[in-house]
Amino acid sequence: MTAHNPAAKKLFIKTYGCQMNVYDSQRMAEAMGAEGYVLTEDQADADMVLLNTCHIREKAAEKLYSDLGRLKPLKAARPDLKIGVAGCVAQAEGAEIIRRMPLVDLVVGPQTYHRLPAMVRGEAPAIDTDFPEEDKFDHLPAPRATRRAPAAFLTVQEGCDKFCAFCVVPYTRGAEVSRPAERILAEARDLAERGVREITLLGQNVNGWHGGPGGFGALIRSLGEIAGLERIRYTTSHPNDMADDLIEAHRDVPQLMPYLHLPVQSGSDRVLKAMNRKHTSDQYLRLIDRIRAARPDIVLTSDFIVGFPGETDEDHTDTLRLIERVGYGMAYSFKYSPRPGTPAFDRPEVDAAVADARLQELQALLTRQQHAVQEGMIGRTVTVLFEKAGREAGQMIGKSDYLHSVFVDTDQVQVGDLRAVRIIGSQRNSLHGELIAG
Ligand code: SAH
Ligand code: SF4
Ligand code: F3S
């Protein structure tokens, strides 16, 4: 073990953005682990700082530059400190990052981070934003057979061919690529053997996965056969890829959790068209009806963008109506942020104050719905996969089937236990429960 070797080099990773970046950071940590680097939580103590970035909105991208600015004194004090930028800003801006911030040593995009060790050794170019032919997953070291936390991510699909008019992902992550079914199943079996009981399958368009016969629904059925794997989730899905077989999997596969993140972005057909989402609000609502027919207790969540160019008060009202019709368990909502290189970038913007007011109104409605769904859980029995101890002694925290965080006052359970819990209270973003005897 290198974990306590004082001579080992230390790597600090900061992850921004989506869950796929979380997964990628873990893979980069493993790749650098094979080079003798161990992770540190303390940036000031690191030999290498790696920022795994997000480009989705302007604020997310600007965060990188303010964080790099704050690294200047550390680099000045220790010139041998290596600073790397990975992820979607790296892909979008490449060499520009080093021009703007010369303290950066390496820039590596999301498709080439298997080359990171060679870059750090100085055996590969310091800027790499290729979309290579080879699959990075084939070139990453096999993870060491250590025990893992009870819930893990598994990337099954990357990139996007949908080209929503506001979105950078097709440019930063490239075309849709599915990992082959056998690789995914092997990784899932390995995770299950190392103590993982819940897997969240990741992809920018995860339900568009086509890496094996039968598509995504069939993949979920195969994962349902793996011993020890008790829970399956997936994110993020596109409404146009919700195939019948996947909807039926929500009815048939007991491990597939009753939770679905299905972003709609807007409830106005005019705006949906301008966004290039390729479905109407009515088609989305009918899809929701079919999903609920298959799994009546499913909790639905979504993403919304307000203030998309051309959005009128009437369009905004249509979005509020759609939200009222669906009844979401939770949703993320964002003010539109124009992104360079995307089709909507040059379109005239909605007045900022108007967009702010719409965002507040939408968030208030979504918060009311979230609390209604949480309060509806009170008195119900759910299963909870315990993931960590709470801050207060004698408290454990886990996730319910419906992905609610649940606090339980108990000294009877361990991390990794899956237990029946009765919900007895609802707080702002979590539930309170008690163990059911037996
Ligand atoms: N693949 C996912 C979304 C990935 S981005 C999907 O298709 O749903 C996550 C969310 O960020 C999007 O759903 C959208 O709501 C938001 N988003 C993306 N680009 C944005 C932009 N330019 N401005 C504001 N929000 C944006
Ligand atoms: Fe972006 Fe649209 Fe692709 Fe989602 S489906 S990643 S929002 S382009
Ligand atoms: Fe951000 Fe890239 Fe994910 S832009 S949301 S980190 S795919």
CSV table of C-alpha atoms and ligand atoms in Angstrom, one decimal:
chain,number,residue,atom,x,y,z
A,1,MET,CA,0.0,0.0,0.0
A,2,THR,CA,1.2,3.5,-0.8
A,3,ALA,CA,-1.4,5.3,1.3
A,4,HIS,CA,1.0,6.0,4.2
A,5,ASN,CA,4.2,6.3,2.3
A,6,PRO,CA,5.6,9.8,3.1
A,7,ALA,CA,7.6,9.7,-0.1
A,8,ALA,CA,4.5,9.3,-2.3
A,9,LYS,CA,3.5,12.4,-4.3
A,10,LYS,CA,0.2,14.0,-3.4
A,11,LEU,CA,-2.6,14.8,-5.8
A,12,PHE,CA,-5.4,17.3,-5.0
A,13,ILE,CA,-8.4,17.1,-7.4
A,14,LYS,CA,-11.3,19.6,-7.4
A,15,THR,CA,-14.3,18.5,-9.4
A,16,TYR,CA,-16.9,20.9,-10.9
A,17,GLY,CA,-20.0,20.1,-12.9
A,18,CYS,CA,-21.9,16.9,-13.4
A,19,GLN,CA,-21.6,13.4,-12.1
A,20,MET,CA,-19.7,12.3,-15.1
A,21,ASN,CA,-16.9,14.6,-14.0
A,22,VAL,CA,-17.0,12.9,-10.6
A,23,TYR,CA,-16.6,9.6,-12.3
A,24,ASP,CA,-13.7,10.9,-14.5
A,25,SER,CA,-12.0,12.4,-11.4
A,26,GLN,CA,-12.0,9.0,-9.8
A,27,ARG,CA,-10.5,7.4,-13.0
A,28,MET,CA,-7.8,10.1,-13.1
A,29,ALA,CA,-7.0,9.5,-9.5
A,30,GLU,CA,-6.6,5.8,-10.3
A,31,ALA,CA,-4.4,6.5,-13.3
A,32,MET,CA,-2.2,8.8,-11.3
A,33,GLY,CA,-2.3,6.3,-8.4
A,34,ALA,CA,-0.5,3.9,-10.7
A,35,GLU,CA,2.2,6.6,-11.0
A,36,GLY,CA,2.7,6.7,-7.3
A,37,TYR,CA,0.4,9.7,-6.5
A,38,VAL,CA,-2.0,9.5,-3.5
A,39,LEU,CA,-5.0,11.7,-3.0
A,40,THR,CA,-4.9,14.6,-0.5
A,41,GLU,CA,-7.7,16.8,0.7
A,42,ASP,CA,-5.3,19.6,1.3
A,43,GLN,CA,-4.5,21.7,-1.7
A,44,ALA,CA,-1.6,23.5,0.1
A,45,ASP,CA,0.1,20.1,0.7
A,46,ALA,CA,-0.2,18.8,-2.9
A,47,ASP,CA,2.5,18.1,-5.5
A,48,MET,CA,-0.1,18.4,-8.2
A,49,VAL,CA,-3.4,20.2,-8.3
A,50,LEU,CA,-5.9,19.0,-10.9
A,51,LEU,CA,-9.1,21.1,-11.6
A,52,ASN,CA,-11.7,19.0,-13.4
A,53,THR,CA,-13.9,21.7,-14.9
A,54,CYS,CA,-17.4,22.4,-16.2
A,55,HIS,CA,-18.3,24.7,-19.2
A,56,ILE,CA,-22.1,24.4,-19.1
A,57,ARG,CA,-22.8,28.0,-17.9
A,58,GLU,CA,-20.7,31.1,-17.9
A,59,LYS,CA,-20.4,31.2,-14.1
A,60,ALA,CA,-19.2,27.5,-14.0
A,61,ALA,CA,-16.4,28.3,-16.5
A,62,GLU,CA,-15.4,31.6,-14.7
A,63,LYS,CA,-15.0,29.6,-11.5
A,64,LEU,CA,-11.9,28.0,-13.0
A,65,TYR,CA,-10.2,31.3,-13.6
A,66,SER,CA,-10.9,32.6,-10.1
A,67,ASP,CA,-9.6,29.3,-8.6
A,68,LEU,CA,-6.5,29.5,-10.7
A,69,GLY,CA,-5.9,33.1,-9.6
A,70,ARG,CA,-6.0,31.9,-6.0
A,71,LEU,CA,-3.3,29.3,-6.8
A,72,LYS,CA,-0.8,31.9,-7.8
A,73,PRO,CA,0.8,32.4,-4.3
A,74,LEU,CA,1.1,28.6,-3.9
A,75,LYS,CA,2.8,28.2,-7.3
A,76,ALA,CA,5.1,31.2,-6.6
A,77,ALA,CA,6.2,29.6,-3.3
A,78,ARG,CA,6.6,26.1,-4.9
A,79,PRO,CA,7.5,26.4,-8.6
A,80,ASP,CA,7.6,22.6,-8.9
A,81,LEU,CA,3.9,22.3,-8.1
A,82,LYS,CA,2.1,20.9,-11.1
A,83,ILE,CA,-1.2,22.5,-12.1
A,84,GLY,CA,-3.5,20.7,-14.5
A,85,VAL,CA,-6.8,21.6,-16.0
A,86,ALA,CA,-9.1,18.8,-17.1
A,87,GLY,CA,-12.7,18.5,-18.2
A,88,CYS,CA,-15.0,20.6,-20.3
A,89,VAL,CA,-13.3,24.0,-20.1
A,90,ALA,CA,-10.1,22.3,-21.0
A,91,GLN,CA,-11.8,20.9,-24.1
A,92,ALA,CA,-13.5,24.1,-25.0
A,93,GLU,CA,-10.6,26.5,-24.4
A,94,GLY,CA,-7.4,24.4,-24.8
A,95,ALA,CA,-4.2,26.4,-25.1
A,96,GLU,CA,-6.2,29.6,-24.3
A,97,ILE,CA,-6.1,28.6,-20.7
A,98,ILE,CA,-2.3,28.6,-20.5
A,99,ARG,CA,-2.2,31.9,-22.4
A,100,ARG,CA,-4.6,33.5,-19.9
A,101,MET,CA,-3.1,31.7,-16.9
A,102,PRO,CA,0.6,30.8,-17.5
A,103,LEU,CA,0.8,29.0,-14.2
A,104,VAL,CA,-1.1,26.1,-15.7
A,105,ASP,CA,1.2,23.2,-16.8
A,106,LEU,CA,-1.2,20.8,-18.4
A,107,VAL,CA,-4.5,20.9,-20.2
A,108,VAL,CA,-6.4,17.6,-20.8
A,109,GLY,CA,-9.8,17.1,-22.3
A,110,PRO,CA,-12.4,14.6,-21.2
A,111,GLN,CA,-11.5,12.1,-23.9
A,112,THR,CA,-7.8,11.9,-23.4
A,113,TYR,CA,-7.2,11.8,-19.7
A,114,HIS,CA,-5.8,8.3,-20.0
A,115,ARG,CA,-2.7,10.2,-21.4
A,116,LEU,CA,-2.4,12.2,-18.2
A,117,PRO,CA,0.3,10.1,-16.6
A,118,ALA,CA,2.5,10.5,-19.7
A,119,MET,CA,1.8,14.2,-19.8
A,120,VAL,CA,2.9,14.5,-16.2
A,121,ARG,CA,6.1,12.6,-16.9
A,122,GLY,CA,6.8,15.0,-19.8
A,123,GLU,CA,6.5,12.2,-22.3
A,124,ALA,CA,3.4,13.6,-24.1
A,125,PRO,CA,2.3,17.1,-25.2
A,126,ALA,CA,1.2,19.4,-22.3
A,127,ILE,CA,-2.1,20.2,-24.1
A,128,ASP,CA,-4.3,17.4,-25.3
A,129,THR,CA,-7.9,18.0,-26.4
A,130,ASP,CA,-8.1,15.3,-29.1
A,131,PHE,CA,-11.1,13.1,-29.8
A,132,PRO,CA,-8.9,10.0,-30.3
A,133,GLU,CA,-9.9,6.8,-32.1
A,134,GLU,CA,-8.9,4.7,-29.2
A,135,ASP,CA,-11.2,4.3,-26.2
A,136,LYS,CA,-9.7,5.9,-23.0
A,137,PHE,CA,-11.3,3.2,-20.9
A,138,ASP,CA,-9.1,0.6,-22.6
A,139,HIS,CA,-6.0,2.5,-21.6
A,140,LEU,CA,-6.8,3.2,-18.0
A,141,PRO,CA,-5.2,1.0,-15.4
A,142,ALA,CA,-7.5,-1.6,-13.9
A,143,PRO,CA,-8.5,-0.3,-10.5
A,144,ARG,CA,-7.0,-2.0,-7.5
A,145,ALA,CA,-9.3,-4.4,-5.8
A,146,THR,CA,-10.0,-2.2,-2.8
A,147,ARG,CA,-13.4,-2.1,-1.1
A,148,ARG,CA,-15.6,0.7,-2.4
A,149,ALA,CA,-18.4,2.8,-0.9
A,150,PRO,CA,-21.9,1.2,-1.2
A,151,ALA,CA,-23.0,3.5,-4.0
A,152,ALA,CA,-20.9,4.1,-7.2
A,153,PHE,CA,-21.2,5.7,-10.6
A,154,LEU,CA,-20.5,3.8,-13.8
A,155,THR,CA,-20.2,5.7,-17.1
A,156,VAL,CA,-21.9,3.8,-19.9
A,157,GLN,CA,-22.3,6.5,-22.6
A,158,GLU,CA,-20.6,9.7,-23.4
A,159,GLY,CA,-21.1,12.7,-25.7
A,160,CYS,CA,-24.2,13.9,-27.3
A,161,ASP,CA,-25.6,14.3,-30.9
A,162,LYS,CA,-28.7,16.2,-29.9
A,163,PHE,CA,-27.4,19.7,-30.3
A,164,CYS,CA,-29.9,21.6,-28.1
A,165,ALA,CA,-29.4,25.2,-29.1
A,166,PHE,CA,-28.1,26.3,-25.7
A,167,CYS,CA,-25.8,23.5,-24.9
A,168,VAL,CA,-22.0,23.0,-25.0
A,169,VAL,CA,-21.9,19.3,-24.3
A,170,PRO,CA,-21.9,18.1,-28.0
A,171,TYR,CA,-18.8,20.3,-28.4
A,172,THR,CA,-17.0,19.5,-25.2
A,173,ARG,CA,-17.8,15.8,-25.0
A,174,GLY,CA,-18.1,15.0,-28.7
A,175,ALA,CA,-20.3,12.6,-30.5
A,176,GLU,CA,-22.4,10.0,-28.7
A,177,VAL,CA,-20.3,6.9,-27.9
A,178,SER,CA,-21.6,3.9,-26.0
A,179,ARG,CA,-19.4,1.5,-24.1
A,180,PRO,CA,-19.9,-2.1,-25.0
A,181,ALA,CA,-22.3,-4.1,-22.8
A,182,GLU,CA,-19.7,-6.7,-21.8
A,183,ARG,CA,-17.3,-4.0,-20.4
A,184,ILE,CA,-20.1,-2.4,-18.4
A,185,LEU,CA,-21.2,-5.7,-17.0
A,186,ALA,CA,-17.7,-6.6,-16.1
A,187,GLU,CA,-17.2,-3.3,-14.3
A,188,ALA,CA,-20.5,-3.7,-12.5
A,189,ARG,CA,-19.6,-7.2,-11.3
A,190,ASP,CA,-16.2,-6.0,-10.1
A,191,LEU,CA,-17.9,-3.1,-8.2
A,192,ALA,CA,-20.5,-5.5,-6.7
A,193,GLU,CA,-17.6,-7.8,-5.5
A,194,ARG,CA,-16.0,-4.8,-3.9
A,195,GLY,CA,-19.1,-4.0,-1.8
A,196,VAL,CA,-21.0,-1.7,-4.1
A,197,ARG,CA,-24.8,-2.3,-3.7
A,198,GLU,CA,-26.1,0.6,-5.8
A,199,ILE,CA,-24.9,1.7,-9.2
A,200,THR,CA,-25.9,4.9,-11.0
A,201,LEU,CA,-25.3,4.5,-14.8
A,202,LEU,CA,-24.0,7.7,-16.2
A,203,GLY,CA,-24.3,9.3,-19.7
A,204,GLN,CA,-25.1,12.7,-21.1
A,205,ASN,CA,-27.8,10.8,-22.9
A,206,VAL,CA,-27.7,7.6,-20.9
A,207,ASN,CA,-31.0,6.1,-22.2
A,208,GLY,CA,-29.7,6.5,-25.8
A,209,TRP,CA,-27.1,3.9,-25.0
A,210,HIS,CA,-26.7,1.4,-27.9
A,211,GLY,CA,-23.7,-0.6,-26.9
A,212,GLY,CA,-25.4,-4.0,-27.1
A,213,PRO,CA,-28.5,-5.8,-28.4
A,214,GLY,CA,-31.8,-4.6,-27.0
A,215,GLY,CA,-30.6,-1.1,-26.0
A,216,PHE,CA,-30.6,0.4,-22.6
A,217,GLY,CA,-33.6,-1.5,-21.2
A,218,ALA,CA,-31.8,-4.8,-22.0
A,219,LEU,CA,-28.7,-3.5,-20.3
A,220,ILE,CA,-30.6,-2.8,-17.1
A,221,ARG,CA,-32.2,-6.3,-17.2
A,222,SER,CA,-28.7,-7.8,-17.5
A,223,LEU,CA,-27.4,-5.7,-14.6
A,224,GLY,CA,-30.4,-6.9,-12.6
A,225,GLU,CA,-28.9,-10.4,-12.8
A,226,ILE,CA,-25.7,-9.4,-10.9
A,227,ALA,CA,-25.5,-10.9,-7.4
A,228,GLY,CA,-25.2,-8.3,-4.7
A,229,LEU,CA,-26.2,-5.4,-6.9
A,230,GLU,CA,-29.4,-4.3,-5.2
A,231,ARG,CA,-30.1,-0.9,-6.7
A,232,ILE,CA,-29.8,0.5,-10.2
A,233,ARG,CA,-30.3,4.1,-11.2
A,234,TYR,CA,-29.4,6.1,-14.3
A,235,THR,CA,-28.9,9.7,-15.3
A,236,THR,CA,-29.4,11.9,-17.5
A,237,SER,CA,-32.1,10.8,-19.9
A,238,HIS,CA,-33.6,12.5,-22.9
A,239,PRO,CA,-37.4,12.2,-23.4
A,240,ASN,CA,-37.0,11.1,-27.0
A,241,ASP,CA,-34.9,8.1,-26.0
A,242,MET,CA,-37.4,6.7,-23.4
A,243,ALA,CA,-38.0,3.4,-25.3
A,244,ASP,CA,-41.0,1.2,-24.4
A,245,ASP,CA,-38.6,-1.5,-23.2
A,246,LEU,CA,-37.0,1.0,-20.7
A,247,ILE,CA,-40.4,2.0,-19.4
A,248,GLU,CA,-41.3,-1.6,-19.0
A,249,ALA,CA,-38.0,-2.2,-17.1
A,250,HIS,CA,-39.3,0.3,-14.5
A,251,ARG,CA,-42.2,-2.1,-14.0
A,252,ASP,CA,-40.3,-5.4,-14.2
A,253,VAL,CA,-36.8,-4.9,-12.7
A,254,PRO,CA,-37.1,-4.7,-8.9
A,255,GLN,CA,-33.5,-3.3,-8.6
A,256,LEU,CA,-34.4,-0.4,-10.9
A,257,MET,CA,-35.3,2.4,-8.4
A,258,PRO,CA,-38.5,4.4,-8.7
A,259,TYR,CA,-36.8,7.6,-9.6
A,260,LEU,CA,-36.3,9.3,-12.9
A,261,HIS,CA,-34.5,12.5,-13.9
A,262,LEU,CA,-36.1,13.5,-17.2
A,263,PRO,CA,-35.3,17.1,-18.1
A,264,VAL,CA,-37.8,19.0,-20.2
A,265,GLN,CA,-36.3,22.5,-20.0
A,266,SER,CA,-39.5,24.3,-21.0
A,267,GLY,CA,-43.2,23.8,-21.2
A,268,SER,CA,-43.7,26.0,-24.2
A,269,ASP,CA,-43.8,24.4,-27.6
A,270,ARG,CA,-42.4,27.5,-29.2
A,271,VAL,CA,-39.4,27.6,-26.9
A,272,LEU,CA,-38.9,23.8,-27.1
A,273,LYS,CA,-38.7,24.2,-30.9
A,274,ALA,CA,-36.3,27.1,-30.6
A,275,MET,CA,-34.2,25.0,-28.2
A,276,ASN,CA,-34.2,22.1,-30.8
A,277,ARG,CA,-35.5,19.7,-28.2
A,278,LYS,CA,-37.5,17.9,-30.9
A,279,HIS,CA,-40.6,17.1,-28.8
A,280,THR,CA,-43.7,19.1,-27.7
A,281,SER,CA,-44.9,19.6,-24.1
A,282,ASP,CA,-47.9,17.3,-24.9
A,283,GLN,CA,-45.6,14.5,-26.0
A,284,TYR,CA,-43.6,14.9,-22.8
A,285,LEU,CA,-46.8,14.8,-20.7
A,286,ARG,CA,-48.0,11.7,-22.5
A,287,LEU,CA,-44.6,10.0,-21.9
A,288,ILE,CA,-44.9,10.8,-18.2
A,289,ASP,CA,-48.4,9.2,-18.1
A,290,ARG,CA,-46.9,6.0,-19.6
A,291,ILE,CA,-44.0,6.0,-17.2
A,292,ARG,CA,-46.4,6.4,-14.2
A,293,ALA,CA,-48.7,3.7,-15.6
A,294,ALA,CA,-45.6,1.3,-15.5
A,295,ARG,CA,-44.4,2.5,-12.0
A,296,PRO,CA,-47.1,4.5,-10.2
A,297,ASP,CA,-44.9,5.5,-7.3
A,298,ILE,CA,-42.0,6.9,-9.4
A,299,VAL,CA,-40.5,10.2,-8.3
A,300,LEU,CA,-39.8,12.5,-11.3
A,301,THR,CA,-37.3,15.3,-11.5
A,302,SER,CA,-36.2,17.7,-14.2
A,303,ASP,CA,-34.1,20.6,-15.4
A,304,PHE,CA,-35.5,23.9,-16.5
A,305,ILE,CA,-34.0,26.9,-18.3
A,306,VAL,CA,-35.7,30.3,-17.9
A,307,GLY,CA,-35.1,33.3,-20.1
A,308,PHE,CA,-34.2,31.4,-23.2
A,309,PRO,CA,-34.0,33.9,-26.1
A,310,GLY,CA,-37.5,34.8,-27.3
A,311,GLU,CA,-39.2,33.4,-24.2
A,312,THR,CA,-42.4,35.5,-23.5
A,313,ASP,CA,-44.6,35.7,-20.4
A,314,GLU,CA,-47.0,33.3,-22.1
A,315,ASP,CA,-44.2,30.8,-22.7
A,316,HIS,CA,-43.2,31.1,-19.1
A,317,THR,CA,-46.8,30.4,-18.0
A,318,ASP,CA,-46.8,27.3,-20.2
A,319,THR,CA,-43.8,26.1,-18.3
A,320,LEU,CA,-45.5,26.7,-14.9
A,321,ARG,CA,-48.5,24.8,-16.2
A,322,LEU,CA,-46.4,21.8,-17.3
A,323,ILE,CA,-44.8,21.8,-13.8
A,324,GLU,CA,-48.2,21.8,-12.2
A,325,ARG,CA,-49.4,18.9,-14.4
A,326,VAL,CA,-46.4,16.7,-13.6
A,327,GLY,CA,-45.7,17.4,-9.9
A,328,TYR,CA,-42.0,17.0,-9.6
A,329,GLY,CA,-40.1,15.6,-6.6
A,330,MET,CA,-37.3,18.0,-7.2
A,331,ALA,CA,-35.9,20.0,-10.1
A,332,TYR,CA,-32.9,22.1,-11.1
A,333,SER,CA,-33.7,25.5,-12.7
A,334,PHE,CA,-31.2,27.8,-14.3
A,335,LYS,CA,-31.2,31.2,-15.9
A,336,TYR,CA,-30.2,30.9,-19.6
A,337,SER,CA,-26.5,31.5,-20.1
A,338,PRO,CA,-25.3,32.2,-23.6
A,339,ARG,CA,-22.4,29.9,-24.5
A,340,PRO,CA,-19.9,30.7,-27.3
A,341,GLY,CA,-20.2,28.3,-30.2
A,342,THR,CA,-23.7,27.2,-29.6
A,343,PRO,CA,-26.6,28.0,-32.0
A,344,ALA,CA,-28.4,30.3,-29.5
A,345,PHE,CA,-25.4,32.3,-28.6
A,346,ASP,CA,-26.1,35.4,-30.8
A,347,ARG,CA,-29.9,35.4,-30.3
A,348,PRO,CA,-31.3,38.5,-28.5
A,349,GLU,CA,-31.5,37.9,-24.8
A,350,VAL,CA,-34.4,38.3,-22.4
A,351,ASP,CA,-34.1,41.2,-20.1
A,352,ALA,CA,-32.1,40.1,-17.0
A,353,ALA,CA,-34.6,41.4,-14.5
A,354,VAL,CA,-37.5,39.6,-16.2
A,355,ALA,CA,-35.5,36.4,-16.3
A,356,ASP,CA,-34.7,36.7,-12.6
A,357,ALA,CA,-38.3,37.2,-11.7
A,358,ARG,CA,-39.3,34.1,-13.8
A,359,LEU,CA,-36.6,32.0,-12.2
A,360,GLN,CA,-37.9,33.0,-8.7
A,361,GLU,CA,-41.5,32.2,-9.6
A,362,LEU,CA,-40.5,28.8,-11.1
A,363,GLN,CA,-38.3,27.9,-8.2
A,364,ALA,CA,-41.0,28.8,-5.6
A,365,LEU,CA,-43.4,26.4,-7.4
A,366,LEU,CA,-40.8,23.6,-7.6
A,367,THR,CA,-39.9,24.0,-3.9
A,368,ARG,CA,-43.6,23.7,-3.0
A,369,GLN,CA,-43.8,20.5,-5.0
A,370,GLN,CA,-40.6,19.1,-3.5
A,371,HIS,CA,-42.0,19.6,0.0
A,372,ALA,CA,-45.3,18.2,-0.9
A,373,VAL,CA,-43.6,15.0,-2.2
A,374,GLN,CA,-41.4,14.8,0.8
A,375,GLU,CA,-44.3,15.3,3.2
A,376,GLY,CA,-46.2,12.6,1.3
A,377,MET,CA,-43.5,10.2,2.3
A,378,ILE,CA,-44.3,10.6,6.0
A,379,GLY,CA,-45.8,7.4,7.4
A,380,ARG,CA,-44.5,5.4,4.5
A,381,THR,CA,-41.9,2.6,4.7
A,382,VAL,CA,-39.0,2.9,2.4
A,383,THR,CA,-35.7,1.1,2.1
A,384,VAL,CA,-32.6,3.1,2.9
A,385,LEU,CA,-29.0,2.3,1.8
A,386,PHE,CA,-26.8,3.8,4.5
A,387,GLU,CA,-23.9,5.7,3.1
A,388,LYS,CA,-22.3,7.6,6.0
A,389,ALA,CA,-22.5,8.6,9.7
A,390,GLY,CA,-24.3,11.8,10.4
A,391,ARG,CA,-22.6,14.8,12.0
A,392,GLU,CA,-24.3,14.2,15.3
A,393,ALA,CA,-23.3,11.0,17.2
A,394,GLY,CA,-25.7,8.1,16.8
A,395,GLN,CA,-27.0,9.4,13.5
A,396,MET,CA,-26.7,7.6,10.1
A,397,ILE,CA,-27.5,9.0,6.7
A,398,GLY,CA,-28.6,7.1,3.6
A,399,LYS,CA,-30.7,7.3,0.5
A,400,SER,CA,-34.2,6.0,0.0
A,401,ASP,CA,-35.5,4.2,-3.0
A,402,TYR,CA,-36.7,7.6,-4.2
A,403,LEU,CA,-33.3,9.2,-3.7
A,404,HIS,CA,-34.3,11.2,-0.7
A,405,SER,CA,-31.6,11.7,1.9
A,406,VAL,CA,-32.8,10.1,5.1
A,407,PHE,CA,-31.5,10.7,8.6
A,408,VAL,CA,-32.0,7.9,11.2
A,409,ASP,CA,-31.0,8.1,14.9
A,410,THR,CA,-29.5,4.7,15.4
A,411,ASP,CA,-26.4,2.8,16.5
A,412,GLN,CA,-27.8,-0.4,14.9
A,413,VAL,CA,-26.6,0.0,11.3
A,414,GLN,CA,-23.4,0.2,9.4
A,415,VAL,CA,-22.4,1.9,6.2
A,416,GLY,CA,-23.6,-0.4,3.4
A,417,ASP,CA,-26.6,-1.7,5.2
A,418,LEU,CA,-29.9,-1.7,3.4
A,419,ARG,CA,-32.8,-1.4,5.8
A,420,ALA,CA,-36.5,-0.8,6.0
A,421,VAL,CA,-37.2,2.6,7.5
A,422,ARG,CA,-40.4,4.4,8.4
A,423,ILE,CA,-40.4,8.1,7.4
A,424,ILE,CA,-41.5,10.3,10.4
A,425,GLY,CA,-40.5,13.8,9.3
A,426,SER,CA,-39.5,16.1,6.5
A,427,GLN,CA,-36.9,18.9,6.6
A,428,ARG,CA,-35.8,21.2,3.8
A,429,ASN,CA,-33.8,18.8,1.7
A,430,SER,CA,-34.0,15.6,3.6
A,431,LEU,CA,-36.3,13.2,5.5
A,432,HIS,CA,-36.2,11.8,9.1
A,433,GLY,CA,-36.9,8.2,9.6
A,434,GLU,CA,-36.8,5.4,12.2
A,435,LEU,CA,-35.7,1.8,11.7
A,436,ILE,CA,-38.4,-0.8,11.5
A,437,ALA,CA,-37.6,-3.7,13.8
A,438,GLY,CA,-36.7,-7.0,12.4
B,1,SAH,N1,-27.8,15.8,-21.0
B,1,SAH,C1,-28.6,16.5,-20.1
B,1,SAH,C2,-28.2,17.8,-19.7
B,1,SAH,C3,-26.8,18.2,-19.4
B,1,SAH,S1,-26.5,19.8,-18.9
B,1,SAH,C4,-29.9,16.6,-20.8
B,1,SAH,O1,-30.1,16.6,-22.0
B,1,SAH,O2,-30.9,16.9,-20.1
B,1,SAH,C5,-27.5,19.9,-17.5
B,1,SAH,C6,-28.5,21.0,-17.5
B,1,SAH,O3,-27.9,22.3,-17.6
B,1,SAH,C7,-29.4,21.0,-18.7
B,1,SAH,O4,-30.5,20.1,-18.5
B,1,SAH,C8,-29.9,22.4,-18.7
B,1,SAH,O5,-31.1,22.6,-18.0
B,1,SAH,C9,-28.8,23.2,-18.1
B,1,SAH,N2,-28.1,24.0,-19.2
B,1,SAH,C10,-27.4,23.5,-20.2
B,1,SAH,N3,-26.9,24.6,-21.0
B,1,SAH,C11,-27.3,25.7,-20.4
B,1,SAH,C12,-27.2,27.1,-20.7
B,1,SAH,N4,-26.5,27.5,-21.7
B,1,SAH,N5,-27.7,28.0,-19.8
B,1,SAH,C13,-28.4,27.6,-18.7
B,1,SAH,N6,-28.6,26.3,-18.4
B,1,SAH,C14,-28.1,25.4,-19.2
B,2,SF4,FE1,-27.0,19.2,-24.0
B,2,SF4,FE2,-29.3,18.7,-25.2
B,2,SF4,FE3,-27.3,16.9,-25.4
B,2,SF4,FE4,-28.5,17.3,-23.1
B,2,SF4,S1,-29.4,16.5,-25.0
B,2,SF4,S2,-26.3,17.2,-23.4
B,2,SF4,S3,-29.0,19.4,-23.1
B,2,SF4,S4,-27.3,19.0,-26.3
B,3,F3S,FE1,-20.3,20.5,-17.2
B,3,F3S,FE2,-19.1,19.0,-19.0
B,3,F3S,FE3,-20.7,17.9,-17.2
B,3,F3S,S1,-19.9,21.0,-19.3
B,3,F3S,S2,-22.2,19.5,-16.9
B,3,F3S,S3,-18.8,18.9,-16.8
B,3,F3S,S4,-20.4,17.3,-19.4
